């Protein structure tokens, strides 16, 4: 049971991000703007 649970979690975790990335870029443009927002603030913060 432990192995099955691990395989299911790994399989669900892999397709999740893969499907979320393209879906957010084509379906949810609002989320795409929020993603580049955090890195934009971290870039200047680290440079300063």
PDB file of N, CA and C in Angstrom:
ATOM      1  N   UNK A   1       0.854  -1.210   0.000  1.00  0.00           N
ATOM      2  CA  UNK A   1       0.000   0.000   0.000  1.00  0.00           C
ATOM      3  C   UNK A   1       0.887   1.257   0.000  1.00  0.00           C
ATOM      4  N   UNK A   2       1.993   1.180   0.694  1.00  0.00           N
ATOM      5  CA  UNK A   2       2.881   2.347   0.778  1.00  0.00           C
ATOM      6  C   UNK A   2       3.449   2.672  -0.610  1.00  0.00           C
ATOM      7  N   UNK A   3       3.746   1.609  -1.354  1.00  0.00           N
ATOM      8  CA  UNK A   3       4.330   1.817  -2.695  1.00  0.00           C
ATOM      9  C   UNK A   3       3.277   2.392  -3.644  1.00  0.00           C
ATOM     10  N   UNK A   4       2.060   1.903  -3.518  1.00  0.00           N
ATOM     11  CA  UNK A   4       0.991   2.374  -4.410  1.00  0.00           C
ATOM     12  C   UNK A   4       0.709   3.851  -4.126  1.00  0.00           C
ATOM     13  N   UNK A   5       0.672   4.194  -2.872  1.00  0.00           N
ATOM     14  CA  UNK A   5       0.387   5.579  -2.473  1.00  0.00           C
ATOM     15  C   UNK A   5       1.500   6.497  -2.997  1.00  0.00           C
ATOM     16  N   UNK A   6       2.717   5.985  -2.953  1.00  0.00           N
ATOM     17  CA  UNK A   6       3.861   6.795  -3.399  1.00  0.00           C
ATOM     18  C   UNK A   6       3.807   7.010  -4.916  1.00  0.00           C
ATOM     19  N   UNK A   7       3.419   5.944  -5.617  1.00  0.00           N
ATOM     20  CA  UNK A   7       3.369   6.027  -7.097  1.00  0.00           C
ATOM     21  C   UNK A   7       2.247   6.975  -7.532  1.00  0.00           C
ATOM     22  N   UNK A   8       1.148   6.917  -6.825  1.00  0.00           N
ATOM     23  CA  UNK A   8      -0.009   7.761  -7.182  1.00  0.00           C
ATOM     24  C   UNK A   8       0.320   9.231  -6.883  1.00  0.00           C
ATOM     25  N   UNK A   9       0.988   9.472  -5.781  1.00  0.00           N
ATOM     26  CA  UNK A   9       1.326  10.850  -5.399  1.00  0.00           C
ATOM     27  C   UNK A   9       2.346  11.431  -6.387  1.00  0.00           C
ATOM     28  N   UNK A  10       3.295  10.619  -6.766  1.00  0.00           N
ATOM     29  CA  UNK A  10       4.349  11.077  -7.688  1.00  0.00           C
ATOM     30  C   UNK A  10       3.727  11.349  -9.066  1.00  0.00           C
ATOM     31  N   UNK A  11       2.808  10.481  -9.457  1.00  0.00           N
ATOM     32  CA  UNK A  11       2.168  10.610 -10.777  1.00  0.00           C
ATOM     33  C   UNK A  11       1.250  11.833 -10.786  1.00  0.00           C
ATOM     34  N   UNK A  12       0.598  12.069  -9.686  1.00  0.00           N
ATOM     35  CA  UNK A  12      -0.338  13.212  -9.621  1.00  0.00           C
ATOM     36  C   UNK A  12       0.435  14.522  -9.460  1.00  0.00           C
ATOM     37  N   UNK A  13       1.583  14.440  -8.845  1.00  0.00           N
ATOM     38  CA  UNK A  13       2.394  15.648  -8.615  1.00  0.00           C
ATOM     39  C   UNK A  13       3.084  16.099  -9.908  1.00  0.00           C
ATOM     40  N   UNK A  14       3.404  15.129 -10.758  1.00  0.00           N
ATOM     41  CA  UNK A  14       4.126  15.450 -12.006  1.00  0.00           C
ATOM     42  C   UNK A  14       3.197  16.135 -13.020  1.00  0.00           C
ATOM     43  N   UNK A  15       2.051  15.534 -13.313  1.00  0.00           N
ATOM     44  CA  UNK A  15       1.126  16.082 -14.305  1.00  0.00           C
ATOM     45  C   UNK A  15       0.451  17.354 -13.791  1.00  0.00           C
ATOM     46  N   UNK A  16       0.421  17.523 -12.513  1.00  0.00           N
ATOM     47  CA  UNK A  16      -0.238  18.701 -11.935  1.00  0.00           C
ATOM     48  C   UNK A  16       0.463  19.989 -12.373  1.00  0.00           C
ATOM     49  N   UNK A  17       1.741  20.109 -12.115  1.00  0.00           N
ATOM     50  CA  UNK A  17       2.475  21.323 -12.496  1.00  0.00           C
ATOM     51  C   UNK A  17       2.568  21.460 -14.017  1.00  0.00           C
ATOM     52  N   UNK A  18       2.712  20.333 -14.694  1.00  0.00           N
ATOM     53  CA  UNK A  18       2.822  20.348 -16.160  1.00  0.00           C
ATOM     54  C   UNK A  18       1.533  20.893 -16.782  1.00  0.00           C
ATOM     55  N   UNK A  19       0.410  20.532 -16.181  1.00  0.00           N
ATOM     56  CA  UNK A  19      -0.892  20.949 -16.732  1.00  0.00           C
ATOM     57  C   UNK A  19      -1.249  22.351 -16.236  1.00  0.00           C
ATOM     58  N   UNK A  20      -0.731  22.706 -15.089  1.00  0.00           N
ATOM     59  CA  UNK A  20      -1.050  24.027 -14.508  1.00  0.00           C
ATOM     60  C   UNK A  20      -0.286  25.133 -15.241  1.00  0.00           C
ATOM     61  N   UNK A  21       0.926  24.840 -15.641  1.00  0.00           N
ATOM     62  CA  UNK A  21       1.754  25.860 -16.316  1.00  0.00           C
ATOM     63  C   UNK A  21       1.110  26.308 -17.641  1.00  0.00           C
ATOM     64  N   UNK A  22       0.757  25.364 -18.516  1.00  0.00           N
ATOM     65  CA  UNK A  22       0.158  25.715 -19.807  1.00  0.00           C
ATOM     66  C   UNK A  22      -1.263  26.258 -19.632  1.00  0.00           C
ATOM     67  N   UNK A  23      -1.961  25.773 -18.647  1.00  0.00           N
ATOM     68  CA  UNK A  23      -3.348  26.208 -18.425  1.00  0.00           C
ATOM     69  C   UNK A  23      -3.367  27.651 -17.913  1.00  0.00           C
ATOM     70  N   UNK A  24      -2.398  27.992 -17.081  1.00  0.00           N
ATOM     71  CA  UNK A  24      -2.374  29.345 -16.511  1.00  0.00           C
ATOM     72  C   UNK A  24      -1.903  30.346 -17.571  1.00  0.00           C
ATOM     73  N   UNK A  25      -1.060  29.885 -18.461  1.00  0.00           N
ATOM     74  CA  UNK A  25      -0.511  30.783 -19.485  1.00  0.00           C
ATOM     75  C   UNK A  25      -1.530  31.059 -20.586  1.00  0.00           C
ATOM     76  N   UNK A  26      -2.424  30.100 -20.828  1.00  0.00           N
ATOM     77  CA  UNK A  26      -3.385  30.269 -21.937  1.00  0.00           C
ATOM     78  C   UNK A  26      -4.800  30.526 -21.417  1.00  0.00           C
ATOM     79  N   UNK A  27      -5.066  30.049 -20.228  1.00  0.00           N
ATOM     80  CA  UNK A  27      -6.439  30.155 -19.696  1.00  0.00           C
ATOM     81  C   UNK A  27      -6.514  31.238 -18.616  1.00  0.00           C
ATOM     82  N   UNK A  28      -5.490  31.307 -17.795  1.00  0.00           N
ATOM     83  CA  UNK A  28      -5.509  32.275 -16.681  1.00  0.00           C
ATOM     84  C   UNK A  28      -4.331  33.243 -16.802  1.00  0.00           C
ATOM     85  N   UNK A  29      -4.488  34.284 -17.586  1.00  0.00           N
ATOM     86  CA  UNK A  29      -3.417  35.278 -17.766  1.00  0.00           C
ATOM     87  C   UNK A  29      -3.207  36.078 -16.485  1.00  0.00           C
ATOM     88  N   UNK A  30      -4.226  36.098 -15.648  1.00  0.00           N
ATOM     89  CA  UNK A  30      -4.142  36.847 -14.387  1.00  0.00           C
ATOM     90  C   UNK A  30      -3.103  36.201 -13.470  1.00  0.00           C
ATOM     91  N   UNK A  31      -3.059  34.871 -13.508  1.00  0.00           N
ATOM     92  CA  UNK A  31      -2.121  34.153 -12.634  1.00  0.00           C
ATOM     93  C   UNK A  31      -0.693  34.315 -13.172  1.00  0.00           C
ATOM     94  N   UNK A  32      -0.576  34.455 -14.478  1.00  0.00           N
ATOM     95  CA  UNK A  32       0.768  34.588 -15.070  1.00  0.00           C
ATOM     96  C   UNK A  32       1.397  35.916 -14.633  1.00  0.00           C
ATOM     97  N   UNK A  33       0.562  36.918 -14.469  1.00  0.00           N
ATOM     98  CA  UNK A  33       1.079  38.237 -14.071  1.00  0.00           C
ATOM     99  C   UNK A  33       1.545  38.207 -12.619  1.00  0.00           C
ATOM    100  N   UNK A  34       0.896  37.339 -11.837  1.00  0.00           N
ATOM    101  CA  UNK A  34       1.261  37.250 -10.413  1.00  0.00           C
ATOM    102  C   UNK A  34       2.559  36.470 -10.254  1.00  0.00           C
ATOM    103  N   UNK A  35       2.813  35.539 -11.175  1.00  0.00           N
ATOM    104  CA  UNK A  35       4.021  34.695 -11.071  1.00  0.00           C
ATOM    105  C   UNK A  35       5.290  35.531 -11.301  1.00  0.00           C
ATOM    106  N   UNK A  36       5.315  36.360 -12.319  1.00  0.00           N
ATOM    107  CA  UNK A  36       6.502  37.177 -12.599  1.00  0.00           C
ATOM    108  C   UNK A  36       6.630  38.327 -11.604  1.00  0.00           C
ATOM    109  N   UNK A  37       5.584  38.585 -10.863  1.00  0.00           N
ATOM    110  CA  UNK A  37       5.602  39.686  -9.893  1.00  0.00           C
ATOM    111  C   UNK A  37       6.563  39.385  -8.732  1.00  0.00           C
ATOM    112  N   UNK A  38       6.448  38.210  -8.136  1.00  0.00           N
ATOM    113  CA  UNK A  38       7.296  37.845  -6.995  1.00  0.00           C
ATOM    114  C   UNK A  38       8.780  37.811  -7.370  1.00  0.00           C
ATOM    115  N   UNK A  39       9.124  37.237  -8.515  1.00  0.00           N
ATOM    116  CA  UNK A  39      10.529  37.166  -8.923  1.00  0.00           C
ATOM    117  C   UNK A  39      11.079  38.561  -9.238  1.00  0.00           C
ATOM    118  N   UNK A  40      10.227  39.413  -9.720  1.00  0.00           N
ATOM    119  CA  UNK A  40      10.650  40.768 -10.075  1.00  0.00           C
ATOM    120  C   UNK A  40      11.089  41.515  -8.810  1.00  0.00           C
ATOM    121  N   UNK A  41      10.383  41.267  -7.720  1.00  0.00           N
ATOM    122  CA  UNK A  41      10.691  41.940  -6.443  1.00  0.00           C
ATOM    123  C   UNK A  41      11.933  41.316  -5.805  1.00  0.00           C
ATOM    124  N   UNK A  42      12.105  40.017  -6.067  1.00  0.00           N
ATOM    125  CA  UNK A  42      13.245  39.311  -5.458  1.00  0.00           C
ATOM    126  C   UNK A  42      14.540  39.679  -6.186  1.00  0.00           C
ATOM    127  N   UNK A  43      14.425  39.986  -7.460  1.00  0.00           N
ATOM    128  CA  UNK A  43      15.635  40.311  -8.250  1.00  0.00           C
ATOM    129  C   UNK A  43      16.286  41.595  -7.723  1.00  0.00           C
ATOM    130  N   UNK A  44      15.525  42.677  -7.606  1.00  0.00           N
ATOM    131  CA  UNK A  44      16.086  43.945  -7.115  1.00  0.00           C
ATOM    132  C   UNK A  44      16.480  43.829  -5.647  1.00  0.00           C
ATOM    133  N   UNK A  45      15.738  43.046  -4.905  1.00  0.00           N
ATOM    134  CA  UNK A  45      16.014  42.892  -3.468  1.00  0.00           C
ATOM    135  C   UNK A  45      17.384  42.244  -3.283  1.00  0.00           C
ATOM    136  N   UNK A  46      17.671  41.271  -4.119  1.00  0.00           N
ATOM    137  CA  UNK A  46      18.955  40.551  -3.998  1.00  0.00           C
ATOM    138  C   UNK A  46      20.088  41.405  -4.565  1.00  0.00           C
ATOM    139  N   UNK A  47      19.776  42.167  -5.591  1.00  0.00           N
ATOM    140  CA  UNK A  47      20.814  43.011  -6.216  1.00  0.00           C
ATOM    141  C   UNK A  47      21.194  44.151  -5.279  1.00  0.00           C
ATOM    142  N   UNK A  48      20.210  44.663  -4.560  1.00  0.00           N
ATOM    143  CA  UNK A  48      20.467  45.774  -3.642  1.00  0.00           C
ATOM    144  C   UNK A  48      21.251  45.255  -2.455  1.00  0.00           C
TER     145      UNK A  48
END
